[in-house]
Amino acid sequence: MYFDKEKFRKRIKNLRVKARLTQAEASERLSISLKSLQSIEQGRRECSLEMLMDLSELYMVSTDYLLKGTDPEGIDNRNRLAGVIAELTSIMNGK
């Protein structure tokens, strides 16, 4: 099996954009520097296992999805739910 680094970095960025997070917001939630997240999204830096798990939790997707792009049971539903939660949070915060 071949790991496609380009697709991986695109998945990370697309998930962040879908979650309506800036790179600064995502890096803060992941407890990493902005530069580190930018490097991951640009494919210049690889993720540790811990970072992979943190990304999985933040974006509510499986590590399989992050690594292989497979869409096991309900990832789309979780992403929609995350979008609704983000919208409601934004409304509640008056943004």
PDB file of N, CA and C in Angstrom:
ATOM      1  N   MET A   1       0.846  -1.173   0.000  1.00  0.00           N
ATOM      2  CA  MET A   1       0.000   0.000   0.000  1.00  0.00           C
ATOM      3  C   MET A   1       0.893   1.238   0.000  1.00  0.00           C
ATOM      4  N   TYR A   2       0.474   2.252  -0.725  1.00  0.00           N
ATOM      5  CA  TYR A   2       1.242   3.472  -0.891  1.00  0.00           C
ATOM      6  C   TYR A   2       0.564   4.629  -0.149  1.00  0.00           C
ATOM      7  N   PHE A   3       1.340   5.358   0.644  1.00  0.00           N
ATOM      8  CA  PHE A   3       0.819   6.526   1.350  1.00  0.00           C
ATOM      9  C   PHE A   3       0.999   7.746   0.458  1.00  0.00           C
ATOM     10  N   ASP A   4      -0.096   8.413   0.156  1.00  0.00           N
ATOM     11  CA  ASP A   4      -0.055   9.586  -0.711  1.00  0.00           C
ATOM     12  C   ASP A   4       0.006  10.845   0.141  1.00  0.00           C
ATOM     13  N   LYS A   5       1.213  11.357   0.294  1.00  0.00           N
ATOM     14  CA  LYS A   5       1.456  12.525   1.137  1.00  0.00           C
ATOM     15  C   LYS A   5       0.687  13.762   0.642  1.00  0.00           C
ATOM     16  N   GLU A   6       0.578  13.900  -0.668  1.00  0.00           N
ATOM     17  CA  GLU A   6      -0.129  15.042  -1.251  1.00  0.00           C
ATOM     18  C   GLU A   6      -1.612  15.009  -0.893  1.00  0.00           C
ATOM     19  N   LYS A   7      -2.236  13.849  -1.012  1.00  0.00           N
ATOM     20  CA  LYS A   7      -3.653  13.730  -0.663  1.00  0.00           C
ATOM     21  C   LYS A   7      -3.861  13.927   0.832  1.00  0.00           C
ATOM     22  N   PHE A   8      -2.922  13.437   1.631  1.00  0.00           N
ATOM     23  CA  PHE A   8      -3.009  13.592   3.082  1.00  0.00           C
ATOM     24  C   PHE A   8      -3.035  15.067   3.460  1.00  0.00           C
ATOM     25  N   ARG A   9      -2.091  15.839   2.930  1.00  0.00           N
ATOM     26  CA  ARG A   9      -2.016  17.261   3.278  1.00  0.00           C
ATOM     27  C   ARG A   9      -3.260  18.007   2.818  1.00  0.00           C
ATOM     28  N   LYS A  10      -3.804  17.602   1.655  1.00  0.00           N
ATOM     29  CA  LYS A  10      -5.025  18.239   1.153  1.00  0.00           C
ATOM     30  C   LYS A  10      -6.219  17.902   2.045  1.00  0.00           C
ATOM     31  N   ARG A  11      -6.283  16.657   2.519  1.00  0.00           N
ATOM     32  CA  ARG A  11      -7.373  16.274   3.419  1.00  0.00           C
ATOM     33  C   ARG A  11      -7.329  17.102   4.699  1.00  0.00           C
ATOM     34  N   ILE A  12      -6.123  17.288   5.248  1.00  0.00           N
ATOM     35  CA  ILE A  12      -5.978  18.071   6.481  1.00  0.00           C
ATOM     36  C   ILE A  12      -6.472  19.496   6.255  1.00  0.00           C
ATOM     37  N   LYS A  13      -6.049  20.102   5.161  1.00  0.00           N
ATOM     38  CA  LYS A  13      -6.460  21.476   4.879  1.00  0.00           C
ATOM     39  C   LYS A  13      -7.960  21.560   4.626  1.00  0.00           C
ATOM     40  N   ASN A  14      -8.492  20.629   3.814  1.00  0.00           N
ATOM     41  CA  ASN A  14      -9.924  20.653   3.503  1.00  0.00           C
ATOM     42  C   ASN A  14     -10.781  20.480   4.751  1.00  0.00           C
ATOM     43  N   LEU A  15     -10.352  19.626   5.652  1.00  0.00           N
ATOM     44  CA  LEU A  15     -11.101  19.433   6.897  1.00  0.00           C
ATOM     45  C   LEU A  15     -11.099  20.706   7.736  1.00  0.00           C
ATOM     46  N   ARG A  16      -9.969  21.383   7.771  1.00  0.00           N
ATOM     47  CA  ARG A  16      -9.900  22.644   8.524  1.00  0.00           C
ATOM     48  C   ARG A  16     -10.844  23.683   7.920  1.00  0.00           C
ATOM     49  N   VAL A  17     -10.822  23.764   6.600  1.00  0.00           N
ATOM     50  CA  VAL A  17     -11.689  24.739   5.918  1.00  0.00           C
ATOM     51  C   VAL A  17     -13.157  24.390   6.147  1.00  0.00           C
ATOM     52  N   LYS A  18     -13.498  23.102   6.054  1.00  0.00           N
ATOM     53  CA  LYS A  18     -14.885  22.673   6.308  1.00  0.00           C
ATOM     54  C   LYS A  18     -15.318  22.992   7.730  1.00  0.00           C
ATOM     55  N   ALA A  19     -14.373  22.907   8.655  1.00  0.00           N
ATOM     56  CA  ALA A  19     -14.678  23.200  10.061  1.00  0.00           C
ATOM     57  C   ALA A  19     -14.717  24.706  10.322  1.00  0.00           C
ATOM     58  N   ARG A  20     -14.465  25.477   9.275  1.00  0.00           N
ATOM     59  CA  ARG A  20     -14.463  26.943   9.357  1.00  0.00           C
ATOM     60  C   ARG A  20     -13.477  27.464  10.386  1.00  0.00           C
ATOM     61  N   LEU A  21     -12.307  26.865  10.376  1.00  0.00           N
ATOM     62  CA  LEU A  21     -11.239  27.297  11.274  1.00  0.00           C
ATOM     63  C   LEU A  21     -10.117  27.927  10.460  1.00  0.00           C
ATOM     64  N   THR A  22      -9.544  28.983  10.983  1.00  0.00           N
ATOM     65  CA  THR A  22      -8.337  29.521  10.378  1.00  0.00           C
ATOM     66  C   THR A  22      -7.179  28.626  10.799  1.00  0.00           C
ATOM     67  N   GLN A  23      -6.050  28.793  10.141  1.00  0.00           N
ATOM     68  CA  GLN A  23      -4.885  28.022  10.562  1.00  0.00           C
ATOM     69  C   GLN A  23      -4.505  28.384  11.991  1.00  0.00           C
ATOM     70  N   ALA A  24      -4.638  29.644  12.346  1.00  0.00           N
ATOM     71  CA  ALA A  24      -4.296  30.073  13.712  1.00  0.00           C
ATOM     72  C   ALA A  24      -5.214  29.407  14.739  1.00  0.00           C
ATOM     73  N   GLU A  25      -6.512  29.355  14.440  1.00  0.00           N
ATOM     74  CA  GLU A  25      -7.463  28.725  15.367  1.00  0.00           C
ATOM     75  C   GLU A  25      -7.194  27.230  15.500  1.00  0.00           C
ATOM     76  N   ALA A  26      -6.954  26.577  14.368  1.00  0.00           N
ATOM     77  CA  ALA A  26      -6.692  25.132  14.404  1.00  0.00           C
ATOM     78  C   ALA A  26      -5.392  24.838  15.141  1.00  0.00           C
ATOM     79  N   SER A  27      -4.359  25.623  14.881  1.00  0.00           N
ATOM     80  CA  SER A  27      -3.077  25.364  15.549  1.00  0.00           C
ATOM     81  C   SER A  27      -3.210  25.565  17.063  1.00  0.00           C
ATOM     82  N   GLU A  28      -4.012  26.542  17.463  1.00  0.00           N
ATOM     83  CA  GLU A  28      -4.231  26.768  18.892  1.00  0.00           C
ATOM     84  C   GLU A  28      -4.947  25.567  19.514  1.00  0.00           C
ATOM     85  N   ARG A  29      -5.970  25.078  18.849  1.00  0.00           N
ATOM     86  CA  ARG A  29      -6.712  23.920  19.379  1.00  0.00           C
ATOM     87  C   ARG A  29      -5.845  22.665  19.421  1.00  0.00           C
ATOM     88  N   LEU A  30      -4.877  22.579  18.506  1.00  0.00           N
ATOM     89  CA  LEU A  30      -3.985  21.423  18.455  1.00  0.00           C
ATOM     90  C   LEU A  30      -2.762  21.600  19.350  1.00  0.00           C
ATOM     91  N   SER A  31      -2.636  22.777  19.951  1.00  0.00           N
ATOM     92  CA  SER A  31      -1.483  23.102  20.807  1.00  0.00           C
ATOM     93  C   SER A  31      -0.158  22.983  20.058  1.00  0.00           C
ATOM     94  N   ILE A  32      -0.153  23.473  18.829  1.00  0.00           N
ATOM     95  CA  ILE A  32       1.077  23.518  18.042  1.00  0.00           C
ATOM     96  C   ILE A  32       1.211  24.930  17.478  1.00  0.00           C
ATOM     97  N   SER A  33       2.390  25.227  16.981  1.00  0.00           N
ATOM     98  CA  SER A  33       2.598  26.559  16.411  1.00  0.00           C
ATOM     99  C   SER A  33       1.896  26.662  15.061  1.00  0.00           C
ATOM    100  N   LEU A  34       1.594  27.883  14.694  1.00  0.00           N
ATOM    101  CA  LEU A  34       0.993  28.148  13.394  1.00  0.00           C
ATOM    102  C   LEU A  34       1.905  27.634  12.286  1.00  0.00           C
ATOM    103  N   LYS A  35       3.190  27.857  12.439  1.00  0.00           N
ATOM    104  CA  LYS A  35       4.167  27.417  11.428  1.00  0.00           C
ATOM    105  C   LYS A  35       4.148  25.893  11.268  1.00  0.00           C
ATOM    106  N   SER A  36       3.982  25.180  12.371  1.00  0.00           N
ATOM    107  CA  SER A  36       3.924  23.710  12.303  1.00  0.00           C
ATOM    108  C   SER A  36       2.711  23.246  11.504  1.00  0.00           C
ATOM    109  N   LEU A  37       1.549  23.855  11.775  1.00  0.00           N
ATOM    110  CA  LEU A  37       0.349  23.476  11.033  1.00  0.00           C
ATOM    111  C   LEU A  37       0.500  23.829   9.561  1.00  0.00           C
ATOM    112  N   GLN A  38       1.040  24.997   9.282  1.00  0.00           N
ATOM    113  CA  GLN A  38       1.256  25.382   7.886  1.00  0.00           C
ATOM    114  C   GLN A  38       2.162  24.382   7.183  1.00  0.00           C
ATOM    115  N   SER A  39       3.190  23.930   7.858  1.00  0.00           N
ATOM    116  CA  SER A  39       4.114  22.949   7.275  1.00  0.00           C
ATOM    117  C   SER A  39       3.433  21.616   7.009  1.00  0.00           C
ATOM    118  N   ILE A  40       2.552  21.217   7.915  1.00  0.00           N
ATOM    119  CA  ILE A  40       1.802  19.966   7.717  1.00  0.00           C
ATOM    120  C   ILE A  40       0.881  20.109   6.519  1.00  0.00           C
ATOM    121  N   GLU A  41       0.145  21.227   6.451  1.00  0.00           N
ATOM    122  CA  GLU A  41      -0.804  21.434   5.354  1.00  0.00           C
ATOM    123  C   GLU A  41      -0.100  21.604   4.011  1.00  0.00           C
ATOM    124  N   GLN A  42       1.145  22.019   4.028  1.00  0.00           N
ATOM    125  CA  GLN A  42       1.895  22.188   2.785  1.00  0.00           C
ATOM    126  C   GLN A  42       2.732  20.963   2.441  1.00  0.00           C
ATOM    127  N   GLY A  43       2.681  19.942   3.300  1.00  0.00           N
ATOM    128  CA  GLY A  43       3.401  18.703   3.033  1.00  0.00           C
ATOM    129  C   GLY A  43       4.893  18.774   3.310  1.00  0.00           C
ATOM    130  N   ARG A  44       5.328  19.791   4.032  1.00  0.00           N
ATOM    131  CA  ARG A  44       6.749  19.927   4.349  1.00  0.00           C
ATOM    132  C   ARG A  44       7.114  19.262   5.675  1.00  0.00           C
ATOM    133  N   ARG A  45       6.095  18.900   6.450  1.00  0.00           N
ATOM    134  CA  ARG A  45       6.330  18.284   7.752  1.00  0.00           C
ATOM    135  C   ARG A  45       5.400  17.098   7.907  1.00  0.00           C
ATOM    136  N   GLU A  46       5.917  16.030   8.493  1.00  0.00           N
ATOM    137  CA  GLU A  46       5.097  14.852   8.752  1.00  0.00           C
ATOM    138  C   GLU A  46       4.512  14.928  10.156  1.00  0.00           C
ATOM    139  N   CYS A  47       3.437  14.191  10.349  1.00  0.00           N
ATOM    140  CA  CYS A  47       2.754  14.170  11.642  1.00  0.00           C
ATOM    141  C   CYS A  47       3.263  13.029  12.508  1.00  0.00           C
ATOM    142  N   SER A  48       3.350  13.300  13.794  1.00  0.00           N
ATOM    143  CA  SER A  48       3.598  12.222  14.743  1.00  0.00           C
ATOM    144  C   SER A  48       2.291  11.455  14.915  1.00  0.00           C
ATOM    145  N   LEU A  49       2.359  10.310  15.554  1.00  0.00           N
ATOM    146  CA  LEU A  49       1.135   9.555  15.842  1.00  0.00           C
ATOM    147  C   LEU A  49       0.214  10.368  16.746  1.00  0.00           C
ATOM    148  N   GLU A  50       0.800  11.073  17.701  1.00  0.00           N
ATOM    149  CA  GLU A  50      -0.001  11.885  18.608  1.00  0.00           C
ATOM    150  C   GLU A  50      -0.731  12.990  17.844  1.00  0.00           C
ATOM    151  N   MET A  51      -0.031  13.628  16.907  1.00  0.00           N
ATOM    152  CA  MET A  51      -0.648  14.681  16.109  1.00  0.00           C
ATOM    153  C   MET A  51      -1.744  14.113  15.227  1.00  0.00           C
ATOM    154  N   LEU A  52      -1.519  12.943  14.669  1.00  0.00           N
ATOM    155  CA  LEU A  52      -2.531  12.288  13.845  1.00  0.00           C
ATOM    156  C   LEU A  52      -3.802  12.049  14.664  1.00  0.00           C
ATOM    157  N   MET A  53      -3.635  11.591  15.904  1.00  0.00           N
ATOM    158  CA  MET A  53      -4.792  11.361  16.767  1.00  0.00           C
ATOM    159  C   MET A  53      -5.472  12.680  17.138  1.00  0.00           C
ATOM    160  N   ASP A  54      -4.681  13.716  17.384  1.00  0.00           N
ATOM    161  CA  ASP A  54      -5.252  15.031  17.701  1.00  0.00           C
ATOM    162  C   ASP A  54      -6.038  15.592  16.515  1.00  0.00           C
ATOM    163  N   LEU A  55      -5.499  15.445  15.314  1.00  0.00           N
ATOM    164  CA  LEU A  55      -6.207  15.897  14.107  1.00  0.00           C
ATOM    165  C   LEU A  55      -7.516  15.133  13.939  1.00  0.00           C
ATOM    166  N   SER A  56      -7.462  13.838  14.201  1.00  0.00           N
ATOM    167  CA  SER A  56      -8.642  12.988  14.096  1.00  0.00           C
ATOM    168  C   SER A  56      -9.733  13.460  15.055  1.00  0.00           C
ATOM    169  N   GLU A  57      -9.346  13.779  16.274  1.00  0.00           N
ATOM    170  CA  GLU A  57     -10.314  14.265  17.268  1.00  0.00           C
ATOM    171  C   GLU A  57     -10.846  15.648  16.915  1.00  0.00           C
ATOM    172  N   LEU A  58      -9.957  16.544  16.519  1.00  0.00           N
ATOM    173  CA  LEU A  58     -10.372  17.909  16.196  1.00  0.00           C
ATOM    174  C   LEU A  58     -11.385  17.928  15.063  1.00  0.00           C
ATOM    175  N   TYR A  59     -11.105  17.169  14.009  1.00  0.00           N
ATOM    176  CA  TYR A  59     -11.972  17.195  12.832  1.00  0.00           C
ATOM    177  C   TYR A  59     -13.030  16.091  12.826  1.00  0.00           C
ATOM    178  N   MET A  60     -13.067  15.309  13.912  1.00  0.00           N
ATOM    179  CA  MET A  60     -14.059  14.243  14.087  1.00  0.00           C
ATOM    180  C   MET A  60     -14.083  13.273  12.901  1.00  0.00           C
ATOM    181  N   VAL A  61     -12.911  12.818  12.522  1.00  0.00           N
ATOM    182  CA  VAL A  61     -12.784  11.809  11.471  1.00  0.00           C
ATOM    183  C   VAL A  61     -11.872  10.703  11.982  1.00  0.00           C
ATOM    184  N   SER A  62     -11.907   9.574  11.316  1.00  0.00           N
ATOM    185  CA  SER A  62     -11.045   8.474  11.717  1.00  0.00           C
ATOM    186  C   SER A  62      -9.619   8.710  11.219  1.00  0.00           C
ATOM    187  N   THR A  63      -8.672   8.058  11.875  1.00  0.00           N
ATOM    188  CA  THR A  63      -7.293   8.127  11.387  1.00  0.00           C
ATOM    189  C   THR A  63      -7.191   7.456  10.019  1.00  0.00           C
ATOM    190  N   ASP A  64      -8.021   6.458   9.765  1.00  0.00           N
ATOM    191  CA  ASP A  64      -8.065   5.838   8.433  1.00  0.00           C
ATOM    192  C   ASP A  64      -8.404   6.870   7.376  1.00  0.00           C
ATOM    193  N   TYR A  65      -9.371   7.722   7.682  1.00  0.00           N
ATOM    194  CA  TYR A  65      -9.741   8.749   6.715  1.00  0.00           C
ATOM    195  C   TYR A  65      -8.566   9.700   6.482  1.00  0.00           C
ATOM    196  N   LEU A  66      -7.921  10.132   7.551  1.00  0.00           N
ATOM    197  CA  LEU A  66      -6.788  11.043   7.392  1.00  0.00           C
ATOM    198  C   LEU A  66      -5.678  10.416   6.556  1.00  0.00           C
ATOM    199  N   LEU A  67      -5.372   9.150   6.824  1.00  0.00           N
ATOM    200  CA  LEU A  67      -4.259   8.502   6.146  1.00  0.00           C
ATOM    201  C   LEU A  67      -4.590   7.979   4.750  1.00  0.00           C
ATOM    202  N   LYS A  68      -5.791   7.410   4.600  1.00  0.00           N
ATOM    203  CA  LYS A  68      -6.121   6.734   3.339  1.00  0.00           C
ATOM    204  C   LYS A  68      -7.264   7.369   2.567  1.00  0.00           C
ATOM    205  N   GLY A  69      -8.002   8.236   3.200  1.00  0.00           N
ATOM    206  CA  GLY A  69      -9.116   8.862   2.504  1.00  0.00           C
ATOM    207  C   GLY A  69     -10.363   8.007   2.449  1.00  0.00           C
ATOM    208  N   THR A  70     -10.367   6.897   3.176  1.00  0.00           N
ATOM    209  CA  THR A  70     -11.567   6.063   3.207  1.00  0.00           C
ATOM    210  C   THR A  70     -12.621   6.753   4.051  1.00  0.00           C
ATOM    211  N   ASP A  71     -13.861   6.477   3.762  1.00  0.00           N
ATOM    212  CA  ASP A  71     -14.970   7.160   4.428  1.00  0.00           C
ATOM    213  C   ASP A  71     -15.824   6.162   5.191  1.00  0.00           C
ATOM    214  N   PRO A  72     -15.265   5.555   6.256  1.00  0.00           N
ATOM    215  CA  PRO A  72     -16.047   4.570   6.987  1.00  0.00           C
ATOM    216  C   PRO A  72     -17.162   5.210   7.795  1.00  0.00           C
ATOM    217  N   GLU A  73     -18.208   4.488   7.932  1.00  0.00           N
ATOM    218  CA  GLU A  73     -19.415   4.794   8.688  1.00  0.00           C
ATOM    219  C   GLU A  73     -19.558   6.195   9.272  1.00  0.00           C
ATOM    220  N   GLY A  74     -20.183   7.011   8.510  1.00  0.00           N
ATOM    221  CA  GLY A  74     -20.686   8.263   9.051  1.00  0.00           C
ATOM    222  C   GLY A  74     -19.770   9.454   9.128  1.00  0.00           C
ATOM    223  N   ILE A  75     -18.645   9.434   8.462  1.00  0.00           N
ATOM    224  CA  ILE A  75     -17.774  10.597   8.529  1.00  0.00           C
ATOM    225  C   ILE A  75     -18.499  11.825   7.999  1.00  0.00           C
ATOM    226  N   ASP A  76     -19.253  11.661   6.915  1.00  0.00           N
ATOM    227  CA  ASP A  76     -19.996  12.791   6.368  1.00  0.00           C
ATOM    228  C   ASP A  76     -20.993  13.331   7.384  1.00  0.00           C
ATOM    229  N   ASN A  77     -21.661  12.436   8.093  1.00  0.00           N
ATOM    230  CA  ASN A  77     -22.614  12.882   9.109  1.00  0.00           C
ATOM    231  C   ASN A  77     -21.920  13.645  10.228  1.00  0.00           C
ATOM    232  N   ARG A  78     -20.765  13.161  10.646  1.00  0.00           N
ATOM    233  CA  ARG A  78     -20.022  13.846  11.707  1.00  0.00           C
ATOM    234  C   ARG A  78     -19.565  15.221  11.246  1.00  0.00           C
ATOM    235  N   ASN A  79     -19.141  15.313   9.977  1.00  0.00           N
ATOM    236  CA  ASN A  79     -18.707  16.610   9.454  1.00  0.00           C
ATOM    237  C   ASN A  79     -19.876  17.585   9.386  1.00  0.00           C
ATOM    238  N   ARG A  80     -21.040  17.107   8.968  1.00  0.00           N
ATOM    239  CA  ARG A  80     -22.218  17.970   8.941  1.00  0.00           C
ATOM    240  C   ARG A  80     -22.571  18.440  10.346  1.00  0.00           C
ATOM    241  N   LEU A  81     -22.531  17.521  11.292  1.00  0.00           N
ATOM    242  CA  LEU A  81     -22.824  17.868  12.681  1.00  0.00           C
ATOM    243  C   LEU A  81     -21.823  18.902  13.192  1.00  0.00           C
ATOM    244  N   ALA A  82     -20.561  18.728  12.872  1.00  0.00           N
ATOM    245  CA  ALA A  82     -19.543  19.690  13.292  1.00  0.00           C
ATOM    246  C   ALA A  82     -19.830  21.064  12.695  1.00  0.00           C
ATOM    247  N   GLY A  83     -20.281  21.091  11.446  1.00  0.00           N
ATOM    248  CA  GLY A  83     -20.634  22.357  10.810  1.00  0.00           C
ATOM    249  C   GLY A  83     -21.789  23.038  11.506  1.00  0.00           C
ATOM    250  N   VAL A  84     -22.804  22.258  11.875  1.00  0.00           N
ATOM    251  CA  VAL A  84     -23.964  22.800  12.581  1.00  0.00           C
ATOM    252  C   VAL A  84     -23.538  23.337  13.949  1.00  0.00           C
ATOM    253  N   ILE A  85     -22.703  22.583  14.637  1.00  0.00           N
ATOM    254  CA  ILE A  85     -22.222  23.019  15.948  1.00  0.00           C
ATOM    255  C   ILE A  85     -21.428  24.319  15.816  1.00  0.00           C
ATOM    256  N   ALA A  86     -20.575  24.398  14.799  1.00  0.00           N
ATOM    257  CA  ALA A  86     -19.788  25.617  14.581  1.00  0.00           C
ATOM    258  C   ALA A  86     -20.701  26.807  14.286  1.00  0.00           C
ATOM    259  N   GLU A  87     -21.734  26.578  13.478  1.00  0.00           N
ATOM    260  CA  GLU A  87     -22.679  27.651  13.158  1.00  0.00           C
ATOM    261  C   GLU A  87     -23.415  28.125  14.410  1.00  0.00           C
ATOM    262  N   LEU A  88     -23.916  27.163  15.196  1.00  0.00           N
ATOM    263  CA  LEU A  88     -24.628  27.523  16.417  1.00  0.00           C
ATOM    264  C   LEU A  88     -23.729  28.256  17.401  1.00  0.00           C
ATOM    265  N   THR A  89     -22.498  27.815  17.513  1.00  0.00           N
ATOM    266  CA  THR A  89     -21.538  28.486  18.396  1.00  0.00           C
ATOM    267  C   THR A  89     -21.307  29.911  17.933  1.00  0.00           C
ATOM    268  N   SER A  90     -21.181  30.077  16.631  1.00  0.00           N
ATOM    269  CA  SER A  90     -20.982  31.406  16.062  1.00  0.00           C
ATOM    270  C   SER A  90     -22.176  32.307  16.347  1.00  0.00           C
ATOM    271  N   ILE A  91     -23.370  31.763  16.192  1.00  0.00           N
ATOM    272  CA  ILE A  91     -24.596  32.528  16.456  1.00  0.00           C
ATOM    273  C   ILE A  91     -24.665  32.921  17.935  1.00  0.00           C
ATOM    274  N   MET A  92     -24.344  31.963  18.797  1.00  0.00           N
ATOM    275  CA  MET A  92     -24.403  32.228  20.227  1.00  0.00           C
ATOM    276  C   MET A  92     -23.368  33.262  20.656  1.00  0.00           C
ATOM    277  N   ASN A  93     -22.244  33.301  19.950  1.00  0.00           N
ATOM    278  CA  ASN A  93     -21.196  34.275  20.271  1.00  0.00           C
ATOM    279  C   ASN A  93     -21.396  35.596  19.576  1.00  0.00           C
ATOM    280  N   GLY A  94     -22.491  35.684  18.793  1.00  0.00           N
ATOM    281  CA  GLY A  94     -22.834  36.928  18.125  1.00  0.00           C
ATOM    282  C   GLY A  94     -21.968  37.273  16.942  1.00  0.00           C
ATOM    283  N   LYS A  95     -21.414  36.267  16.298  1.00  0.00           N
ATOM    284  CA  LYS A  95     -20.549  36.522  15.129  1.00  0.00           C
ATOM    285  C   LYS A  95     -21.288  36.309  13.851  1.00  0.00           C
TER     286      LYS A  95
END
